[in-house]
Each structure stands twice: as C-alpha cells, then as structure tokens.
mmCIF file of C-alpha atoms in Angstrom:
data_model
loop_
_atom_site.group_PDB
_atom_site.id
_atom_site.type_symbol
_atom_site.label_atom_id
_atom_site.label_comp_id
_atom_site.label_asym_id
_atom_site.label_seq_id
_atom_site.Cartn_x
_atom_site.Cartn_y
_atom_site.Cartn_z
ATOM 1 C CA UNK B 1 40.673 160.713 14.800
ATOM 2 C CA UNK B 2 40.359 163.810 12.569
ATOM 3 C CA UNK B 3 39.719 166.290 15.317
ATOM 4 C CA UNK B 4 41.921 164.566 17.852
ATOM 5 C CA UNK B 5 45.155 163.399 16.154
ATOM 6 C CA UNK B 6 47.108 164.315 19.269
ATOM 7 C CA UNK B 7 45.374 161.452 21.111
ATOM 8 C CA UNK B 8 47.290 158.876 19.096
ATOM 9 C CA UNK B 9 50.574 160.455 20.124
ATOM 10 C CA UNK B 10 49.505 160.709 23.653
ATOM 11 C CA UNK B 11 48.652 157.048 23.708
ATOM 12 C CA UNK B 12 51.243 155.536 21.039
ATOM 13 C CA UNK B 13 52.699 161.305 24.697
ATOM 14 C CA UNK B 14 55.763 165.915 41.539
ATOM 15 C CA UNK B 15 58.056 167.768 44.884
ATOM 16 C CA UNK B 16 61.569 169.014 45.096
ATOM 17 C CA UNK B 17 62.345 171.691 47.507
ATOM 18 C CA UNK B 18 65.481 173.786 47.588
ATOM 19 C CA UNK B 19 65.203 176.605 50.066
ATOM 20 C CA UNK B 20 67.963 179.073 49.176
ATOM 21 C CA UNK B 21 69.526 176.270 47.134
ATOM 22 C CA UNK B 22 70.235 173.974 50.095
ATOM 23 C CA UNK B 23 67.693 171.122 49.832
ATOM 24 C CA UNK B 24 66.400 169.173 46.817
ATOM 25 C CA UNK B 25 63.578 166.600 46.841
ATOM 26 C CA UNK B 26 61.890 164.492 44.216
ATOM 27 C CA UNK B 27 58.841 165.825 42.409
ATOM 28 C CA UNK B 28 57.006 162.677 43.471
ATOM 29 C CA UNK B 29 57.487 163.522 47.147
ATOM 30 C CA UNK B 30 54.378 164.414 49.194
ATOM 31 C CA UNK B 31 56.338 167.410 50.498
ATOM 32 C CA UNK B 32 55.821 170.713 48.729
ATOM 33 C CA UNK B 33 58.086 173.739 48.338
ATOM 34 C CA UNK B 34 57.475 176.120 51.194
ATOM 35 C CA UNK B 35 58.314 179.262 49.230
ATOM 36 C CA UNK B 36 60.350 180.620 46.359
ATOM 37 C CA UNK B 37 63.142 180.063 45.430
ATOM 38 C CA UNK B 38 63.186 176.270 45.099
ATOM 39 C CA UNK B 39 64.133 173.507 42.685
ATOM 40 C CA UNK B 40 61.970 170.735 41.291
ATOM 41 C CA UNK B 41 63.159 167.586 39.536
ATOM 42 C CA UNK B 42 60.761 166.879 36.690
ATOM 43 C CA UNK B 43 59.710 163.701 34.865
ATOM 44 C CA UNK B 44 62.855 163.751 32.713
ATOM 45 C CA UNK B 45 65.147 163.877 35.738
ATOM 46 C CA UNK B 46 66.025 167.522 35.080
ATOM 47 C CA UNK B 47 66.406 169.783 38.101
ATOM 48 C CA UNK B 48 64.471 172.960 37.299
ATOM 49 C CA UNK B 49 65.066 176.133 39.295
ATOM 50 C CA UNK B 50 62.212 178.413 40.316
ATOM 51 C CA UNK B 51 63.792 181.673 41.505
ATOM 52 C CA UNK B 52 60.414 183.419 41.709
ATOM 53 C CA UNK B 53 56.743 182.820 41.030
ATOM 54 C CA UNK B 54 56.309 182.380 37.229
ATOM 55 C CA UNK B 55 54.517 185.286 35.597
ATOM 56 C CA UNK B 56 54.656 184.226 31.931
ATOM 57 C CA UNK B 57 53.649 180.591 31.370
ATOM 58 C CA UNK B 58 53.337 178.566 28.164
ATOM 59 C CA UNK B 59 51.379 175.300 28.221
ATOM 60 C CA UNK B 60 52.199 172.579 25.694
ATOM 61 C CA UNK B 61 49.243 170.287 26.456
ATOM 62 C CA UNK B 62 45.446 170.718 26.705
ATOM 63 C CA UNK B 63 45.309 169.021 30.118
ATOM 64 C CA UNK B 64 47.932 171.363 31.548
ATOM 65 C CA UNK B 65 46.103 174.372 30.117
ATOM 66 C CA UNK B 66 42.862 173.315 31.802
ATOM 67 C CA UNK B 67 44.641 172.801 35.112
ATOM 68 C CA UNK B 68 46.278 176.223 34.947
ATOM 69 C CA UNK B 69 42.984 177.962 34.214
ATOM 70 C CA UNK B 70 41.360 176.117 37.113
ATOM 71 C CA UNK B 71 44.016 177.691 39.364
ATOM 72 C CA UNK B 72 43.076 181.183 38.208
ATOM 73 C CA UNK B 73 46.198 181.738 36.093
ATOM 74 C CA UNK B 74 44.453 183.355 33.126
ATOM 75 C CA UNK B 75 46.756 186.412 33.118
ATOM 76 C CA UNK B 76 49.903 184.323 33.544
ATOM 77 C CA UNK B 77 49.151 182.025 30.583
ATOM 78 C CA UNK B 78 50.694 183.654 27.511
ATOM 79 C CA UNK B 79 50.759 180.734 25.061
ATOM 80 C CA UNK B 80 49.089 177.379 24.396
ATOM 81 C CA UNK B 81 48.916 174.734 21.660
ATOM 82 C CA UNK B 82 46.348 174.598 18.877
ATOM 83 C CA UNK B 83 44.528 171.806 20.731
ATOM 84 C CA UNK B 84 44.084 173.818 23.920
ATOM 85 C CA UNK B 85 40.426 174.704 23.505
ATOM 86 C CA UNK B 86 39.036 174.738 27.052
ATOM 87 C CA UNK B 87 38.015 176.918 28.719
ATOM 88 C CA UNK B 88 36.981 179.260 25.932
ATOM 89 C CA UNK B 89 39.536 181.812 27.151
ATOM 90 C CA UNK B 90 42.251 179.389 26.027
ATOM 91 C CA UNK B 91 41.249 180.071 22.439
ATOM 92 C CA UNK B 92 42.269 183.709 22.855
ATOM 93 C CA UNK B 93 45.827 182.868 23.855
ATOM 94 C CA UNK B 94 48.765 182.939 21.445
ATOM 95 C CA UNK B 95 49.284 179.588 19.684
ATOM 96 C CA UNK B 96 52.766 178.077 19.805
ATOM 97 C CA UNK B 97 52.162 175.002 17.637
ATOM 98 C CA UNK B 98 50.855 171.514 18.329
ATOM 99 C CA UNK B 99 51.987 168.652 20.524
ATOM 100 C CA UNK B 100 54.159 167.392 17.671
ATOM 101 C CA UNK B 101 55.386 170.563 15.987
ATOM 102 C CA UNK B 102 56.249 173.607 18.062
ATOM 103 C CA UNK B 103 56.837 177.101 16.719
ATOM 104 C CA UNK B 104 60.153 177.831 18.436
ATOM 105 C CA UNK B 105 60.393 181.392 17.116
ATOM 106 C CA UNK B 106 56.930 182.159 18.458
ATOM 107 C CA UNK B 107 57.824 180.694 21.847
ATOM 108 C CA UNK B 108 60.995 182.783 22.044
ATOM 109 C CA UNK B 109 59.121 185.937 21.062
ATOM 110 C CA UNK B 110 56.726 185.475 23.981
ATOM 111 C CA UNK B 111 59.642 185.467 26.473
ATOM 112 C CA UNK B 112 58.154 182.876 28.856
ATOM 113 C CA UNK B 113 59.665 182.304 32.262
ATOM 114 C CA UNK B 114 58.137 178.793 32.411
ATOM 115 C CA UNK B 115 57.102 176.232 29.795
ATOM 116 C CA UNK B 116 55.071 173.195 30.893
ATOM 117 C CA UNK B 117 55.058 169.909 28.966
ATOM 118 C CA UNK B 118 54.089 166.231 29.363
ATOM 119 C CA UNK B 119 56.704 163.497 29.058
ATOM 120 C CA UNK B 120 54.666 161.068 26.942
ATOM 121 C CA UNK B 121 52.870 163.775 24.982
ATOM 122 C CA UNK B 122 55.552 166.247 23.952
ATOM 123 C CA UNK B 123 58.588 165.097 22.024
ATOM 124 C CA UNK B 124 61.797 164.839 24.048
ATOM 125 C CA UNK B 125 63.826 166.375 21.218
ATOM 126 C CA UNK B 126 61.709 169.512 21.237
ATOM 127 C CA UNK B 127 61.929 169.829 25.014
ATOM 128 C CA UNK B 128 65.716 169.456 24.745
ATOM 129 C CA UNK B 129 65.867 172.120 22.057
ATOM 130 C CA UNK B 130 63.902 174.603 24.157
ATOM 131 C CA UNK B 131 66.229 173.995 27.086
ATOM 132 C CA UNK B 132 69.286 174.486 24.873
ATOM 133 C CA UNK B 133 67.870 177.889 23.999
ATOM 134 C CA UNK B 134 67.954 178.776 27.700
ATOM 135 C CA UNK B 135 64.222 178.399 28.380
ATOM 136 C CA UNK B 136 62.908 176.971 31.649
ATOM 137 C CA UNK B 137 60.919 173.820 30.810
ATOM 138 C CA UNK B 138 59.253 171.612 33.387
ATOM 139 C CA UNK B 139 57.947 168.219 32.218
ATOM 140 C CA UNK B 140 55.167 166.338 33.993
ATOM 141 C CA UNK B 141 54.633 162.590 33.891
ATOM 142 C CA UNK B 142 51.574 161.347 32.036
ATOM 143 C CA UNK B 143 48.751 160.628 34.490
ATOM 144 C CA UNK B 144 48.011 156.906 34.594
ATOM 145 C CA UNK B 145 45.386 156.946 37.327
ATOM 146 C CA UNK B 146 43.050 159.433 38.946
ATOM 147 C CA UNK B 147 45.415 159.958 41.855
ATOM 148 C CA UNK B 148 48.041 161.228 39.437
ATOM 149 C CA UNK B 149 45.671 163.991 38.328
ATOM 150 C CA UNK B 150 45.376 165.155 41.934
ATOM 151 C CA UNK B 151 49.176 164.967 42.207
ATOM 152 C CA UNK B 152 49.762 167.094 39.125
ATOM 153 C CA UNK B 153 47.228 169.755 40.053
ATOM 154 C CA UNK B 154 48.899 170.014 43.447
ATOM 155 C CA UNK B 155 52.302 170.249 41.791
ATOM 156 C CA UNK B 156 51.191 172.962 39.372
ATOM 157 C CA UNK B 157 49.731 174.855 42.298
ATOM 158 C CA UNK B 158 53.048 174.729 44.127
ATOM 159 C CA UNK B 159 55.238 175.841 41.255
ATOM 160 C CA UNK B 160 52.853 178.648 40.266
ATOM 161 C CA UNK B 161 52.306 179.977 43.765
ATOM 162 C CA UNK B 162 48.683 178.777 43.788
ATOM 163 C CA UNK B 163 48.907 175.993 46.364
ATOM 164 C CA UNK B 164 45.702 177.006 48.184
ATOM 165 C CA UNK B 165 43.732 177.182 44.946
ATOM 166 C CA UNK B 166 45.046 173.763 43.931
ATOM 167 C CA UNK B 167 43.914 172.245 47.206
ATOM 168 C CA UNK B 168 40.430 173.655 46.627
ATOM 169 C CA UNK B 169 40.280 172.279 43.077
ATOM 170 C CA UNK B 170 41.332 168.846 44.316
ATOM 171 C CA UNK B 171 38.808 168.984 47.153
ATOM 172 C CA UNK B 172 35.963 169.719 44.727
ATOM 173 C CA UNK B 173 37.085 166.885 42.462
ATOM 174 C CA UNK B 174 37.156 164.443 45.367
ATOM 175 C CA UNK B 175 33.609 165.438 46.310
ATOM 176 C CA UNK B 176 32.394 164.593 42.797
ATOM 177 C CA UNK B 177 34.277 161.295 42.798
ATOM 178 C CA UNK B 178 32.816 160.337 46.185
ATOM 179 C CA UNK B 179 29.322 161.004 44.832
ATOM 180 C CA UNK B 180 30.006 158.522 42.031
ATOM 181 C CA UNK B 181 31.387 155.971 44.496
ATOM 182 C CA UNK B 182 28.296 156.318 46.665
ATOM 183 C CA UNK B 183 25.979 155.898 43.684
ATOM 184 C CA UNK B 184 27.799 152.692 42.723
ATOM 185 C CA UNK B 185 28.036 151.311 46.262
ATOM 186 C CA UNK B 186 25.311 148.697 45.678
ATOM 187 C CA UNK B 187 26.506 147.697 42.194
ATOM 188 C CA UNK B 188 27.918 144.166 42.066
ATOM 189 C CA UNK B 189 28.152 143.201 38.384
ATOM 190 C CA UNK B 190 30.942 144.714 36.339
ATOM 191 C CA UNK B 191 30.114 144.732 32.603
ATOM 192 C CA UNK B 192 32.913 143.879 30.168
ATOM 193 C CA UNK B 193 33.865 147.087 28.319
ATOM 194 C CA UNK B 194 35.895 147.844 25.209
ATOM 195 C CA UNK B 195 37.455 151.321 25.148
ATOM 196 C CA UNK B 196 37.809 152.435 21.518
ATOM 197 C CA UNK B 197 40.281 155.208 20.675
ATOM 198 C CA UNK B 198 40.855 154.556 16.990
ATOM 199 C CA UNK B 199 39.637 152.525 14.073
ATOM 200 C CA UNK B 200 42.518 152.129 11.622
ATOM 201 C CA UNK B 201 44.356 150.901 13.560
ATOM 202 C CA UNK B 202 41.975 149.849 16.325
ATOM 203 C CA UNK B 203 43.420 151.274 19.539
ATOM 204 C CA UNK B 204 42.398 150.658 23.114
ATOM 205 C CA UNK B 205 43.663 151.150 26.663
ATOM 206 C CA UNK B 206 45.157 148.433 28.838
ATOM 207 C CA UNK B 207 46.098 148.671 32.488
ATOM 208 C CA UNK B 208 48.456 151.354 33.761
ATOM 209 C CA UNK B 209 46.450 154.004 31.913
ATOM 210 C CA UNK B 210 44.043 156.675 33.049
ATOM 211 C CA UNK B 211 41.311 155.080 30.921
ATOM 212 C CA UNK B 212 41.728 151.734 32.689
ATOM 213 C CA UNK B 213 41.467 153.409 36.088
ATOM 214 C CA UNK B 214 38.313 155.252 35.025
ATOM 215 C CA UNK B 215 36.689 152.007 33.867
ATOM 216 C CA UNK B 216 37.531 150.421 37.203
ATOM 217 C CA UNK B 217 36.209 153.362 39.232
ATOM 218 C CA UNK B 218 33.052 153.484 37.086
ATOM 219 C CA UNK B 219 32.223 149.863 37.891
ATOM 220 C CA UNK B 220 33.352 148.166 34.704
ATOM 221 C CA UNK B 221 35.821 145.501 33.610
ATOM 222 C CA UNK B 222 38.323 146.502 30.939
ATOM 223 C CA UNK B 223 38.416 144.015 28.047
ATOM 224 C CA UNK B 224 42.098 144.876 27.481
ATOM 225 C CA UNK B 225 42.965 144.927 31.165
ATOM 226 C CA UNK B 226 45.388 142.040 30.758
ATOM 227 C CA UNK B 227 47.754 144.176 28.692
ATOM 228 C CA UNK B 228 49.808 147.273 29.435
ATOM 229 C CA UNK B 229 49.348 150.795 28.158
ATOM 230 C CA UNK B 230 47.662 152.041 24.991
ATOM 231 C CA UNK B 231 47.812 149.326 22.348
ATOM 232 C CA UNK B 232 46.709 148.200 18.906
ATOM 233 C CA UNK B 233 43.987 145.596 19.363
ATOM 234 C CA UNK B 234 42.650 142.889 17.102
ATOM 235 C CA UNK B 235 39.103 143.347 15.853
ATOM 236 C CA UNK B 236 38.716 139.566 15.801
ATOM 237 C CA UNK B 237 39.649 139.473 19.481
ATOM 238 C CA UNK B 238 37.025 142.083 20.325
ATOM 239 C CA UNK B 239 34.380 140.034 18.517
ATOM 240 C CA UNK B 240 35.507 136.848 20.252
ATOM 241 C CA UNK B 241 35.474 138.460 23.715
ATOM 242 C CA UNK B 242 32.000 139.901 22.967
ATOM 243 C CA UNK B 243 31.978 142.978 25.245
ATOM 244 C CA UNK B 244 28.732 144.029 26.857
ATOM 245 C CA UNK B 245 29.561 147.701 26.326
ATOM 246 C CA UNK B 246 31.640 149.459 23.668
ATOM 247 C CA UNK B 247 32.809 152.941 24.621
ATOM 248 C CA UNK B 248 33.641 155.070 21.595
ATOM 249 C CA UNK B 249 36.022 157.915 22.419
ATOM 250 C CA UNK B 250 35.714 160.307 19.503
ATOM 251 C CA UNK B 251 33.731 163.065 17.842
ATOM 252 C CA UNK B 252 32.633 164.143 14.383
ATOM 253 C CA UNK B 253 33.743 162.048 11.416
ATOM 254 C CA UNK B 254 35.858 159.803 13.632
ATOM 255 C CA UNK B 255 32.801 158.867 15.673
ATOM 256 C CA UNK B 256 30.786 158.191 12.529
ATOM 257 C CA UNK B 257 33.494 155.770 11.425
ATOM 258 C CA UNK B 258 33.398 153.966 14.758
ATOM 259 C CA UNK B 259 29.639 153.564 14.552
ATOM 260 C CA UNK B 260 29.803 152.265 10.983
ATOM 261 C CA UNK B 261 32.318 149.631 12.062
ATOM 262 C CA UNK B 262 30.121 148.107 14.767
ATOM 263 C CA UNK B 263 27.043 148.079 12.529
ATOM 264 C CA UNK B 264 28.751 145.224 10.684
ATOM 265 C CA UNK B 265 28.527 142.989 13.758
ATOM 266 C CA UNK B 266 24.885 142.663 14.861
ATOM 267 C CA UNK B 267 25.780 139.547 16.877
ATOM 268 C CA UNK B 268 27.743 141.569 19.440
ATOM 269 C CA UNK B 269 26.193 141.755 22.915
ATOM 270 C CA UNK B 270 26.873 145.486 23.025
ATOM 271 C CA UNK B 271 25.026 145.945 19.735
ATOM 272 C CA UNK B 272 22.048 143.805 20.806
ATOM 273 C CA UNK B 273 21.725 145.695 24.095
ATOM 274 C CA UNK B 274 22.085 149.150 22.585
ATOM 275 C CA UNK B 275 25.300 149.667 24.521
ATOM 276 C CA UNK B 276 27.600 151.048 21.847
ATOM 277 C CA UNK B 277 28.068 154.425 23.447
ATOM 278 C CA UNK B 278 29.948 157.646 22.679
ATOM 279 C CA UNK B 279 31.872 159.542 25.351
ATOM 280 C CA UNK B 280 33.259 163.066 25.100
ATOM 281 C CA UNK B 281 37.037 162.611 24.589
ATOM 282 C CA UNK B 282 37.850 165.845 26.380
ATOM 283 C CA UNK B 283 36.194 164.617 29.576
ATOM 284 C CA UNK B 284 37.776 161.166 29.751
ATOM 285 C CA UNK B 285 41.175 161.655 28.091
ATOM 286 C CA UNK B 286 42.432 164.895 29.594
ATOM 287 C CA UNK B 287 44.107 164.708 32.993
ATOM 288 C CA UNK B 288 42.421 167.867 34.236
ATOM 289 C CA UNK B 289 39.768 168.774 36.826
ATOM 290 C CA UNK B 290 37.072 167.802 34.292
ATOM 291 C CA UNK B 291 38.136 164.153 34.630
ATOM 292 C CA UNK B 292 35.752 163.978 37.611
ATOM 293 C CA UNK B 293 32.905 164.839 35.230
ATOM 294 C CA UNK B 294 34.243 162.259 32.807
ATOM 295 C CA UNK B 295 34.148 159.598 35.509
ATOM 296 C CA UNK B 296 30.514 160.398 36.250
ATOM 297 C CA UNK B 297 29.531 160.269 32.571
ATOM 298 C CA UNK B 298 31.269 156.895 32.255
ATOM 299 C CA UNK B 299 29.638 155.507 35.397
ATOM 300 C CA UNK B 300 26.217 156.652 34.147
ATOM 301 C CA UNK B 301 26.876 154.896 30.839
ATOM 302 C CA UNK B 302 27.819 151.636 32.572
ATOM 303 C CA UNK B 303 25.226 151.712 35.361
ATOM 304 C CA UNK B 304 22.401 154.127 34.470
ATOM 305 C CA UNK B 305 20.108 152.549 37.047
ATOM 306 C CA UNK B 306 22.461 153.640 39.851
ATOM 307 C CA UNK B 307 21.885 157.298 38.992
ATOM 308 C CA UNK B 308 18.093 157.283 38.779
ATOM 309 C CA UNK B 309 16.609 159.631 41.393
ATOM 310 C CA UNK B 310 14.273 158.027 43.969
ATOM 311 C CA UNK B 311 10.649 158.109 42.954
ATOM 312 C CA UNK B 312 11.355 158.121 39.218
#
C-alpha cells in the first residue's frame, strides 16, 4: 500500500440546530440548521457551535476535501493533509500533516475557524488535543454505505452555508447512480467477488462498509459479506471460496504485488476467466461525490455486457 498507507488506518479511520442557542438536535437528524448561529453534535458526541459561516476551513481527510471543493469552497479551504490530492487545486493548499501525524503548529498558524475530521480515520487523541487548544473541530462518522455519503455532503453544505450547492451535488450523484441501476436492471446473476485492499496482511471488506455496499449496488456478492467491517482475511479461505472476480484496490508497486500474488494460483476461477481486475482506489474508497463514478466503474467490471451500447 505504498502510495495509500492511510487506507489501512481508515479500514483497521449529521443535524443539530440551535437557533440563538435554544434548540439542539442530533447530527443524524433529517432536519438541517435554518441559519447561523446553530450547534451541531458530531460523531464523537461533542456539541460544536457555529456562530457564523466558517471562512477558514482545514480538512483532515481526502474525502472531506473533495466534498468541500465540490461545494465551491476553494477560497475557504486553507489547509489539507498530504493525501488530499483531488482536485488538483487541493495540491496548492497548505499541508497540515497526514491522517496519523498532524502538524499542530502549522494548524495553529493558519488560524482556522473550523477543522473537519473523520471519526475512524483521524486519531481521537489528536482531535482532543486540537480542541484543548481552543480550536473548533467537527468530526464526521465514517461512511458505511452510499446513503451516508449523501448525508455527509448535505451536512457539510449546511455547516458551511452551502446547502443549495450540496443539494445539487447530491442530485447529480443520484442521477449517475440511477443510470447504473437501470443498466443492471436485467442482471440476475451476482458473481462472487473478493475485494483486496492489502497483501501483507491480506485485507478485505465485510458488511457494514462502503465497499460492501458498492459491491451490492454493482450487482455482485461479497466473498467476505458474512463478516463485519474491514478485516484480515485468510489466503487459504480465498482459494477455497474460489471467487469469480478479484477486485484489486491499489496502484503502483502495491498493485504489482497484488498481481504477482494471484499469478501463483492459476486454478482460481477469477484467474481462468481473466477477472482479476484493478480499480482506482480514489474512486471506490473515498466517500466523496466521485463515489458515483466508482460505482459505475465497479458495475462495468462485474457486468460489462450491461453497459454495451445497442448495435455494438
């Protein structure tokens, strides 16, 4: 996982309203703050006050960064992590460390009025430290299904004063997802799939994960669907279950290692059928608007015949 070490931590790393301080609701509520000021309870149970629309935002996760840019918050984003590489404008922002190690002095020097993190991606101790320093930190839950991505984009839109833009982003995502659903409407057979995130150890995704939901929506059956969360998985068990498709989530040297592993097992159905496939990690791992593109790429990998244009 050379280029994507943060994935291992992600796998092994919303709405309260208080109008003039009088009402507080859960961040999971379908209701949204009507206007500033308001309070939102985040994924850690912390009640975070929003006295005014944030003007200086730091993102501590690539998925959050992508969501913020999709809402047109380029000028408001003043800092991101080293792994925040999309869109290309993210690369021009000040770097405040990685998911695991934050540069606290850098963060303080940027004087943010809002820092955004993910509960299962950013370390709780670091979030606590930032709060002790008097910084406003709001923590999102990790998305475990496509609906959670819609939820979080809507939430970010509310707390950044971009509710209308968020609704438009979600609408465009839903259109893309419906197109995939329509293409798969006549598909009946669900191929058994193994979702590979690592090699040493071998890591995969069970149910209650975004990956599992994507496999389901793309018309596949998850080999590890009987287990919960992101897990270490036995190579012997993969061989015994004999998946029809192996989905390698990696790039560069990591991907080369994955491919070399499966070359040792010519008896696998996936190997015989030429179905050991590579997917772009950024499209299928990040809970951002691009997850709709990731779903389509996965569905095309599982059911290419469903996406062939008529007459071809």
